[in-house]
Amino acid sequence: MANLVELKNVFKIYGEGLESEVRALDGVSLTIEKGEFVAVVGQSGSGKSTMMNVLGCLDIPTRGDYLLEGTDVRELTDKELSRIRNKEIGFIFQQYNLIQSLTVLENVELPLIYQGIGADDRYDMALEALERVGLSKRIKHKPTEMSGGQQQRVAIARAIATKPPIIMADEPTGALDSRTGHEVLEFLQQLNREGTTVILITHDNGIAATARRCVRLTDGKIVEDREQEVDWF
């Protein structure tokens, strides 16, 4: 497999040079290959959310290099970074981030609008994604009419609608009951089996155990990086 992500001695420092400076990432080096399923695990304040923001091109390192498929992210324009976020990476968040005034279908179509995809293609892509998560019969419902698990499935459909090569999931089961959380993790494993690179951010060791590789952060540093045996669902 080829390298997809390379972090080389990356720092993310807030308030650099001040007494109160915070090194959210403190000299992190990490390589992720295409097709991996990696869990980044750590407690609150460990730097895992900052790691996700950097990997997802939502934030830029203070120092160090981030190569995404060989391209130095720090040299990209805001427009180029936006294109990567919209097309190359599918984001799944704990709180779903759905727009309550839009229907399920409209929520999934929204990032496709930003990409300039025409109405007919947009509809087909959104419907296909909703079919994959079992919600094709609820496309006209609003998020407020759905359970938490169903809302998370809408968020997953939105993330996979463009078939991005990378899925980045930030505590995707945190707001769900155990059974529904299990279903979400099973779906992420299925995407990985199909070739999608999955990066899972979590504080939960049990959740991290569903990934083939575990990267543990403490105080902005990687303290463990190991392959692990996984019982696939």
PDB file of C-alpha atoms in Angstrom:
ATOM      1  CA  MET A   1       0.000   0.000   0.000  1.00  0.00           C
ATOM      2  CA  ALA A   2       1.092   3.575  -0.676  1.00  0.00           C
ATOM      3  CA  ASN A   3       1.421   6.293   1.924  1.00  0.00           C
ATOM      4  CA  LEU A   4      -1.668   8.465   2.136  1.00  0.00           C
ATOM      5  CA  VAL A   5      -0.725  10.597   5.134  1.00  0.00           C
ATOM      6  CA  GLU A   6       2.684  11.630   6.428  1.00  0.00           C
ATOM      7  CA  LEU A   7       3.135  13.872   9.446  1.00  0.00           C
ATOM      8  CA  LYS A   8       6.764  14.812   9.994  1.00  0.00           C
ATOM      9  CA  ASN A   9       7.639  16.371  13.357  1.00  0.00           C
ATOM     10  CA  VAL A  10       4.373  18.317  13.425  1.00  0.00           C
ATOM     11  CA  PHE A  11       3.623  20.912  16.092  1.00  0.00           C
ATOM     12  CA  LYS A  12       0.360  22.732  16.651  1.00  0.00           C
ATOM     13  CA  ILE A  13       0.966  25.481  19.190  1.00  0.00           C
ATOM     14  CA  TYR A  14      -1.592  27.936  20.514  1.00  0.00           C
ATOM     15  CA  GLY A  15      -0.213  31.167  21.980  1.00  0.00           C
ATOM     16  CA  GLU A  16       3.311  30.354  20.810  1.00  0.00           C
ATOM     17  CA  GLY A  17       5.959  32.201  22.775  1.00  0.00           C
ATOM     18  CA  LEU A  18       3.629  33.117  25.607  1.00  0.00           C
ATOM     19  CA  GLU A  19       3.803  31.706  29.113  1.00  0.00           C
ATOM     20  CA  SER A  20       0.405  30.196  28.506  1.00  0.00           C
ATOM     21  CA  GLU A  21       1.316  28.527  25.188  1.00  0.00           C
ATOM     22  CA  VAL A  22      -0.302  25.150  24.597  1.00  0.00           C
ATOM     23  CA  ARG A  23       1.353  22.476  22.487  1.00  0.00           C
ATOM     24  CA  ALA A  24      -1.695  20.563  21.325  1.00  0.00           C
ATOM     25  CA  LEU A  25       0.581  18.548  19.045  1.00  0.00           C
ATOM     26  CA  ASP A  26       4.193  18.286  20.175  1.00  0.00           C
ATOM     27  CA  GLY A  27       6.526  16.887  17.527  1.00  0.00           C
ATOM     28  CA  VAL A  28       4.188  14.245  16.072  1.00  0.00           C
ATOM     29  CA  SER A  29       5.354  11.971  13.250  1.00  0.00           C
ATOM     30  CA  LEU A  30       2.892   9.514  11.731  1.00  0.00           C
ATOM     31  CA  THR A  31       2.360   7.612   8.489  1.00  0.00           C
ATOM     32  CA  ILE A  32      -0.983   6.181   7.387  1.00  0.00           C
ATOM     33  CA  GLU A  33      -1.228   4.009   4.300  1.00  0.00           C
ATOM     34  CA  LYS A  34      -4.132   3.836   1.876  1.00  0.00           C
ATOM     35  CA  GLY A  35      -6.755   1.374   3.013  1.00  0.00           C
ATOM     36  CA  GLU A  36      -5.855   1.397   6.706  1.00  0.00           C
ATOM     37  CA  PHE A  37      -8.323   1.584   9.584  1.00  0.00           C
ATOM     38  CA  VAL A  38      -6.610   3.632  12.294  1.00  0.00           C
ATOM     39  CA  ALA A  39      -7.963   4.664  15.673  1.00  0.00           C
ATOM     40  CA  VAL A  40      -6.441   7.766  17.258  1.00  0.00           C
ATOM     41  CA  VAL A  41      -7.212   7.410  20.952  1.00  0.00           C
ATOM     42  CA  GLY A  42      -6.614   9.640  23.951  1.00  0.00           C
ATOM     43  CA  GLN A  43      -8.292  11.348  26.862  1.00  0.00           C
ATOM     44  CA  SER A  44      -9.552  14.922  26.893  1.00  0.00           C
ATOM     45  CA  GLY A  45      -6.644  17.287  26.280  1.00  0.00           C
ATOM     46  CA  SER A  46      -4.456  14.616  24.687  1.00  0.00           C
ATOM     47  CA  GLY A  47      -4.414  16.329  21.287  1.00  0.00           C
ATOM     48  CA  LYS A  48      -6.603  13.872  19.394  1.00  0.00           C
ATOM     49  CA  SER A  49      -9.122  16.499  18.213  1.00  0.00           C
ATOM     50  CA  THR A  50      -6.284  18.734  17.060  1.00  0.00           C
ATOM     51  CA  MET A  51      -4.834  15.735  15.238  1.00  0.00           C
ATOM     52  CA  MET A  52      -8.152  15.273  13.433  1.00  0.00           C
ATOM     53  CA  ASN A  53      -8.315  18.948  12.510  1.00  0.00           C
ATOM     54  CA  VAL A  54      -4.819  18.798  11.044  1.00  0.00           C
ATOM     55  CA  LEU A  55      -5.356  15.510   9.211  1.00  0.00           C
ATOM     56  CA  GLY A  56      -8.701  16.773   7.888  1.00  0.00           C
ATOM     57  CA  CYS A  57      -7.177  20.027   6.589  1.00  0.00           C
ATOM     58  CA  LEU A  58      -9.382  22.004   8.958  1.00  0.00           C
ATOM     59  CA  ASP A  59      -6.252  23.468  10.555  1.00  0.00           C
ATOM     60  CA  ILE A  60      -2.623  23.929   9.496  1.00  0.00           C
ATOM     61  CA  PRO A  61       0.412  22.840  11.566  1.00  0.00           C
ATOM     62  CA  THR A  62       2.415  25.556  13.308  1.00  0.00           C
ATOM     63  CA  ARG A  63       5.598  23.735  12.375  1.00  0.00           C
ATOM     64  CA  GLY A  64       6.509  20.517  10.623  1.00  0.00           C
ATOM     65  CA  ASP A  65       5.267  18.924   7.418  1.00  0.00           C
ATOM     66  CA  TYR A  66       1.951  17.324   6.508  1.00  0.00           C
ATOM     67  CA  LEU A  67       1.999  15.465   3.217  1.00  0.00           C
ATOM     68  CA  LEU A  68      -1.343  14.247   1.894  1.00  0.00           C
ATOM     69  CA  GLU A  69      -0.752  11.878  -1.026  1.00  0.00           C
ATOM     70  CA  GLY A  70       2.654  13.503  -1.386  1.00  0.00           C
ATOM     71  CA  THR A  71       1.341  17.079  -1.431  1.00  0.00           C
ATOM     72  CA  ASP A  72       2.538  19.524   1.237  1.00  0.00           C
ATOM     73  CA  VAL A  73      -0.704  20.766   2.803  1.00  0.00           C
ATOM     74  CA  ARG A  74       0.960  23.916   4.146  1.00  0.00           C
ATOM     75  CA  GLU A  75       1.555  25.104   0.574  1.00  0.00           C
ATOM     76  CA  LEU A  76      -2.076  24.814  -0.516  1.00  0.00           C
ATOM     77  CA  THR A  77      -4.420  27.766  -0.926  1.00  0.00           C
ATOM     78  CA  ASP A  78      -7.647  28.065   1.039  1.00  0.00           C
ATOM     79  CA  LYS A  79      -9.543  27.100  -2.115  1.00  0.00           C
ATOM     80  CA  GLU A  80      -7.438  23.982  -2.579  1.00  0.00           C
ATOM     81  CA  LEU A  81      -7.880  23.019   1.072  1.00  0.00           C
ATOM     82  CA  SER A  82     -11.626  23.496   0.731  1.00  0.00           C
ATOM     83  CA  ARG A  83     -11.676  21.203  -2.307  1.00  0.00           C
ATOM     84  CA  ILE A  84      -9.873  18.492  -0.330  1.00  0.00           C
ATOM     85  CA  ARG A  85     -12.348  18.800   2.556  1.00  0.00           C
ATOM     86  CA  ASN A  86     -15.313  18.662   0.194  1.00  0.00           C
ATOM     87  CA  LYS A  87     -14.179  15.881  -2.131  1.00  0.00           C
ATOM     88  CA  GLU A  88     -11.363  13.822  -0.620  1.00  0.00           C
ATOM     89  CA  ILE A  89     -12.471  13.539   3.020  1.00  0.00           C
ATOM     90  CA  GLY A  90     -15.832  12.555   4.465  1.00  0.00           C
ATOM     91  CA  PHE A  91     -16.376  13.841   8.002  1.00  0.00           C
ATOM     92  CA  ILE A  92     -18.595  12.185  10.620  1.00  0.00           C
ATOM     93  CA  PHE A  93     -19.027  14.040  13.913  1.00  0.00           C
ATOM     94  CA  GLN A  94     -20.469  13.096  17.289  1.00  0.00           C
ATOM     95  CA  GLN A  95     -23.208  15.729  17.131  1.00  0.00           C
ATOM     96  CA  TYR A  96     -24.248  14.949  13.513  1.00  0.00           C
ATOM     97  CA  ASN A  97     -24.119  18.640  12.415  1.00  0.00           C
ATOM     98  CA  LEU A  98     -27.340  18.357  10.446  1.00  0.00           C
ATOM     99  CA  ILE A  99     -29.403  21.407   9.479  1.00  0.00           C
ATOM    100  CA  GLN A 100     -32.717  20.956  11.226  1.00  0.00           C
ATOM    101  CA  SER A 101     -34.757  23.000   8.728  1.00  0.00           C
ATOM    102  CA  LEU A 102     -33.686  20.798   5.788  1.00  0.00           C
ATOM    103  CA  THR A 103     -34.976  17.354   4.875  1.00  0.00           C
ATOM    104  CA  VAL A 104     -32.791  14.272   5.096  1.00  0.00           C
ATOM    105  CA  LEU A 105     -32.212  14.380   1.338  1.00  0.00           C
ATOM    106  CA  GLU A 106     -31.353  18.082   1.383  1.00  0.00           C
ATOM    107  CA  ASN A 107     -28.837  17.556   4.186  1.00  0.00           C
ATOM    108  CA  VAL A 108     -27.034  14.893   2.166  1.00  0.00           C
ATOM    109  CA  GLU A 109     -27.181  16.997  -1.008  1.00  0.00           C
ATOM    110  CA  LEU A 110     -25.697  20.087   0.652  1.00  0.00           C
ATOM    111  CA  PRO A 111     -21.970  19.314   0.205  1.00  0.00           C
ATOM    112  CA  LEU A 112     -22.705  18.230  -3.362  1.00  0.00           C
ATOM    113  CA  ILE A 113     -24.149  21.683  -4.042  1.00  0.00           C
ATOM    114  CA  TYR A 114     -20.896  23.218  -2.828  1.00  0.00           C
ATOM    115  CA  GLN A 115     -19.063  21.033  -5.335  1.00  0.00           C
ATOM    116  CA  GLY A 116     -21.182  22.353  -8.195  1.00  0.00           C
ATOM    117  CA  ILE A 117     -22.822  19.000  -8.963  1.00  0.00           C
ATOM    118  CA  GLY A 118     -26.005  19.338 -11.024  1.00  0.00           C
ATOM    119  CA  ALA A 119     -29.430  18.713  -9.526  1.00  0.00           C
ATOM    120  CA  ASP A 120     -30.112  15.341 -11.195  1.00  0.00           C
ATOM    121  CA  ASP A 121     -26.707  13.858 -10.375  1.00  0.00           C
ATOM    122  CA  ARG A 122     -26.899  15.337  -6.907  1.00  0.00           C
ATOM    123  CA  TYR A 123     -30.220  13.641  -6.244  1.00  0.00           C
ATOM    124  CA  ASP A 124     -28.947  10.277  -7.496  1.00  0.00           C
ATOM    125  CA  MET A 125     -25.755  10.451  -5.419  1.00  0.00           C
ATOM    126  CA  ALA A 126     -27.610  11.460  -2.255  1.00  0.00           C
ATOM    127  CA  LEU A 127     -30.254   8.777  -2.721  1.00  0.00           C
ATOM    128  CA  GLU A 128     -27.613   6.090  -3.292  1.00  0.00           C
ATOM    129  CA  ALA A 129     -25.839   7.115  -0.087  1.00  0.00           C
ATOM    130  CA  LEU A 130     -29.112   7.066   1.873  1.00  0.00           C
ATOM    131  CA  GLU A 131     -29.939   3.629   0.478  1.00  0.00           C
ATOM    132  CA  ARG A 132     -26.602   2.379   1.781  1.00  0.00           C
ATOM    133  CA  VAL A 133     -27.488   3.439   5.326  1.00  0.00           C
ATOM    134  CA  GLY A 134     -31.063   2.162   5.077  1.00  0.00           C
ATOM    135  CA  LEU A 135     -32.879   5.508   4.955  1.00  0.00           C
ATOM    136  CA  SER A 136     -34.078   5.741   1.358  1.00  0.00           C
ATOM    137  CA  LYS A 137     -37.709   5.734   2.527  1.00  0.00           C
ATOM    138  CA  ARG A 138     -37.228   8.692   4.876  1.00  0.00           C
ATOM    139  CA  ILE A 139     -35.732  11.250   2.517  1.00  0.00           C
ATOM    140  CA  LYS A 140     -38.488  13.812   3.166  1.00  0.00           C
ATOM    141  CA  HIS A 141     -38.237  13.664   6.962  1.00  0.00           C
ATOM    142  CA  LYS A 142     -36.550  16.381   9.009  1.00  0.00           C
ATOM    143  CA  PRO A 143     -33.789  15.480  11.499  1.00  0.00           C
ATOM    144  CA  THR A 144     -36.101  16.383  14.399  1.00  0.00           C
ATOM    145  CA  GLU A 145     -38.406  13.552  13.311  1.00  0.00           C
ATOM    146  CA  MET A 146     -35.676  10.945  13.638  1.00  0.00           C
ATOM    147  CA  SER A 147     -33.835   9.108  16.399  1.00  0.00           C
ATOM    148  CA  GLY A 148     -30.212   9.840  17.240  1.00  0.00           C
ATOM    149  CA  GLY A 149     -29.090   6.705  15.434  1.00  0.00           C
ATOM    150  CA  GLN A 150     -31.014   7.661  12.320  1.00  0.00           C
ATOM    151  CA  GLN A 151     -29.556  11.164  12.397  1.00  0.00           C
ATOM    152  CA  GLN A 152     -26.064   9.711  12.607  1.00  0.00           C
ATOM    153  CA  ARG A 153     -26.851   7.536   9.593  1.00  0.00           C
ATOM    154  CA  VAL A 154     -27.888  10.674   7.710  1.00  0.00           C
ATOM    155  CA  ALA A 155     -24.543  12.210   8.672  1.00  0.00           C
ATOM    156  CA  ILE A 156     -22.770   9.096   7.402  1.00  0.00           C
ATOM    157  CA  ALA A 157     -24.702   9.253   4.126  1.00  0.00           C
ATOM    158  CA  ARG A 158     -23.635  12.874   3.738  1.00  0.00           C
ATOM    159  CA  ALA A 159     -20.013  11.869   4.356  1.00  0.00           C
ATOM    160  CA  ILE A 160     -19.993   9.034   1.803  1.00  0.00           C
ATOM    161  CA  ALA A 161     -22.118  10.644  -0.932  1.00  0.00           C
ATOM    162  CA  THR A 162     -19.063  11.581  -3.019  1.00  0.00           C
ATOM    163  CA  LYS A 163     -17.317   8.252  -2.292  1.00  0.00           C
ATOM    164  CA  PRO A 164     -14.322   9.990  -0.674  1.00  0.00           C
ATOM    165  CA  PRO A 165     -11.139   7.923  -0.260  1.00  0.00           C
ATOM    166  CA  ILE A 166     -10.859   8.994   3.400  1.00  0.00           C
ATOM    167  CA  ILE A 167     -13.486   8.876   6.138  1.00  0.00           C
ATOM    168  CA  MET A 168     -12.659  10.784   9.314  1.00  0.00           C
ATOM    169  CA  ALA A 169     -14.956   9.937  12.225  1.00  0.00           C
ATOM    170  CA  ASP A 170     -14.739  12.030  15.405  1.00  0.00           C
ATOM    171  CA  GLU A 171     -16.379  10.184  18.337  1.00  0.00           C
ATOM    172  CA  PRO A 172     -19.102   8.932  15.952  1.00  0.00           C
ATOM    173  CA  THR A 173     -20.784   6.747  18.592  1.00  0.00           C
ATOM    174  CA  GLY A 174     -20.516   9.193  21.503  1.00  0.00           C
ATOM    175  CA  ALA A 175     -24.169  10.287  21.414  1.00  0.00           C
ATOM    176  CA  LEU A 176     -25.594   6.830  20.673  1.00  0.00           C
ATOM    177  CA  ASP A 177     -26.719   3.831  22.675  1.00  0.00           C
ATOM    178  CA  SER A 178     -24.472   0.769  22.534  1.00  0.00           C
ATOM    179  CA  ARG A 179     -26.511  -1.148  19.939  1.00  0.00           C
ATOM    180  CA  THR A 180     -26.717   1.783  17.538  1.00  0.00           C
ATOM    181  CA  GLY A 181     -23.057   2.601  18.128  1.00  0.00           C
ATOM    182  CA  HIS A 182     -22.222  -0.990  17.233  1.00  0.00           C
ATOM    183  CA  GLU A 183     -24.072  -0.560  13.932  1.00  0.00           C
ATOM    184  CA  VAL A 184     -22.117   2.610  13.109  1.00  0.00           C
ATOM    185  CA  LEU A 185     -18.801   0.882  13.789  1.00  0.00           C
ATOM    186  CA  GLU A 186     -19.884  -2.080  11.684  1.00  0.00           C
ATOM    187  CA  PHE A 187     -20.611   0.279   8.800  1.00  0.00           C
ATOM    188  CA  LEU A 188     -17.187   1.918   9.131  1.00  0.00           C
ATOM    189  CA  GLN A 189     -15.588  -1.516   9.009  1.00  0.00           C
ATOM    190  CA  GLN A 190     -17.577  -2.320   5.874  1.00  0.00           C
ATOM    191  CA  LEU A 191     -16.367   0.884   4.206  1.00  0.00           C
ATOM    192  CA  ASN A 192     -12.821  -0.075   5.114  1.00  0.00           C
ATOM    193  CA  ARG A 193     -13.250  -3.541   3.617  1.00  0.00           C
ATOM    194  CA  GLU A 194     -14.288  -1.792   0.389  1.00  0.00           C
ATOM    195  CA  GLY A 195     -10.999   0.136   0.343  1.00  0.00           C
ATOM    196  CA  THR A 196     -11.835   3.371   2.161  1.00  0.00           C
ATOM    197  CA  THR A 197      -9.209   4.653   4.576  1.00  0.00           C
ATOM    198  CA  VAL A 198     -10.878   5.191   7.956  1.00  0.00           C
ATOM    199  CA  ILE A 199      -9.435   7.389  10.711  1.00  0.00           C
ATOM    200  CA  LEU A 200     -11.431   7.068  13.924  1.00  0.00           C
ATOM    201  CA  ILE A 201     -10.960   9.585  16.753  1.00  0.00           C
ATOM    202  CA  THR A 202     -12.057   8.339  20.170  1.00  0.00           C
ATOM    203  CA  HIS A 203     -11.401   8.434  23.908  1.00  0.00           C
ATOM    204  CA  ASP A 204     -12.826   4.927  24.338  1.00  0.00           C
ATOM    205  CA  ASN A 205     -10.449   1.981  24.341  1.00  0.00           C
ATOM    206  CA  GLY A 206     -13.293  -0.362  23.448  1.00  0.00           C
ATOM    207  CA  ILE A 207     -14.137   1.682  20.366  1.00  0.00           C
ATOM    208  CA  ALA A 208     -10.458   1.890  19.431  1.00  0.00           C
ATOM    209  CA  ALA A 209     -10.299  -1.907  19.552  1.00  0.00           C
ATOM    210  CA  THR A 210     -12.450  -2.074  16.399  1.00  0.00           C
ATOM    211  CA  ALA A 211      -9.576  -0.658  14.308  1.00  0.00           C
ATOM    212  CA  ARG A 212      -6.659  -2.637  12.948  1.00  0.00           C
ATOM    213  CA  ARG A 213      -4.193  -0.068  14.258  1.00  0.00           C
ATOM    214  CA  CYS A 214      -4.221   2.044  17.405  1.00  0.00           C
ATOM    215  CA  VAL A 215      -2.326   5.329  17.802  1.00  0.00           C
ATOM    216  CA  ARG A 216      -2.414   6.630  21.362  1.00  0.00           C
ATOM    217  CA  LEU A 217      -1.843  10.296  22.219  1.00  0.00           C
ATOM    218  CA  THR A 218      -0.895  11.815  25.558  1.00  0.00           C
ATOM    219  CA  ASP A 219      -0.109  15.533  26.003  1.00  0.00           C
ATOM    220  CA  GLY A 220       0.248  16.038  22.277  1.00  0.00           C
ATOM    221  CA  LYS A 221       2.716  13.189  21.786  1.00  0.00           C
ATOM    222  CA  ILE A 222       2.303   9.722  20.316  1.00  0.00           C
ATOM    223  CA  VAL A 223       3.035   7.280  23.136  1.00  0.00           C
ATOM    224  CA  GLU A 224       1.877   4.112  21.382  1.00  0.00           C
ATOM    225  CA  ASP A 225       1.418   3.004  17.780  1.00  0.00           C
ATOM    226  CA  ARG A 226       0.573  -0.645  17.288  1.00  0.00           C
ATOM    227  CA  GLU A 227      -1.231  -3.080  15.058  1.00  0.00           C
ATOM    228  CA  GLN A 228      -3.960  -5.072  16.759  1.00  0.00           C
ATOM    229  CA  GLU A 229      -6.077  -8.125  16.133  1.00  0.00           C
ATOM    230  CA  VAL A 230      -9.674  -7.212  15.381  1.00  0.00           C
ATOM    231  CA  ASP A 231     -12.817  -9.310  15.529  1.00  0.00           C
ATOM    232  CA  TRP A 232     -14.684  -7.929  12.533  1.00  0.00           C
ATOM    233  CA  PHE A 233     -18.404  -7.618  12.977  1.00  0.00           C
TER     234      PHE A 233
END
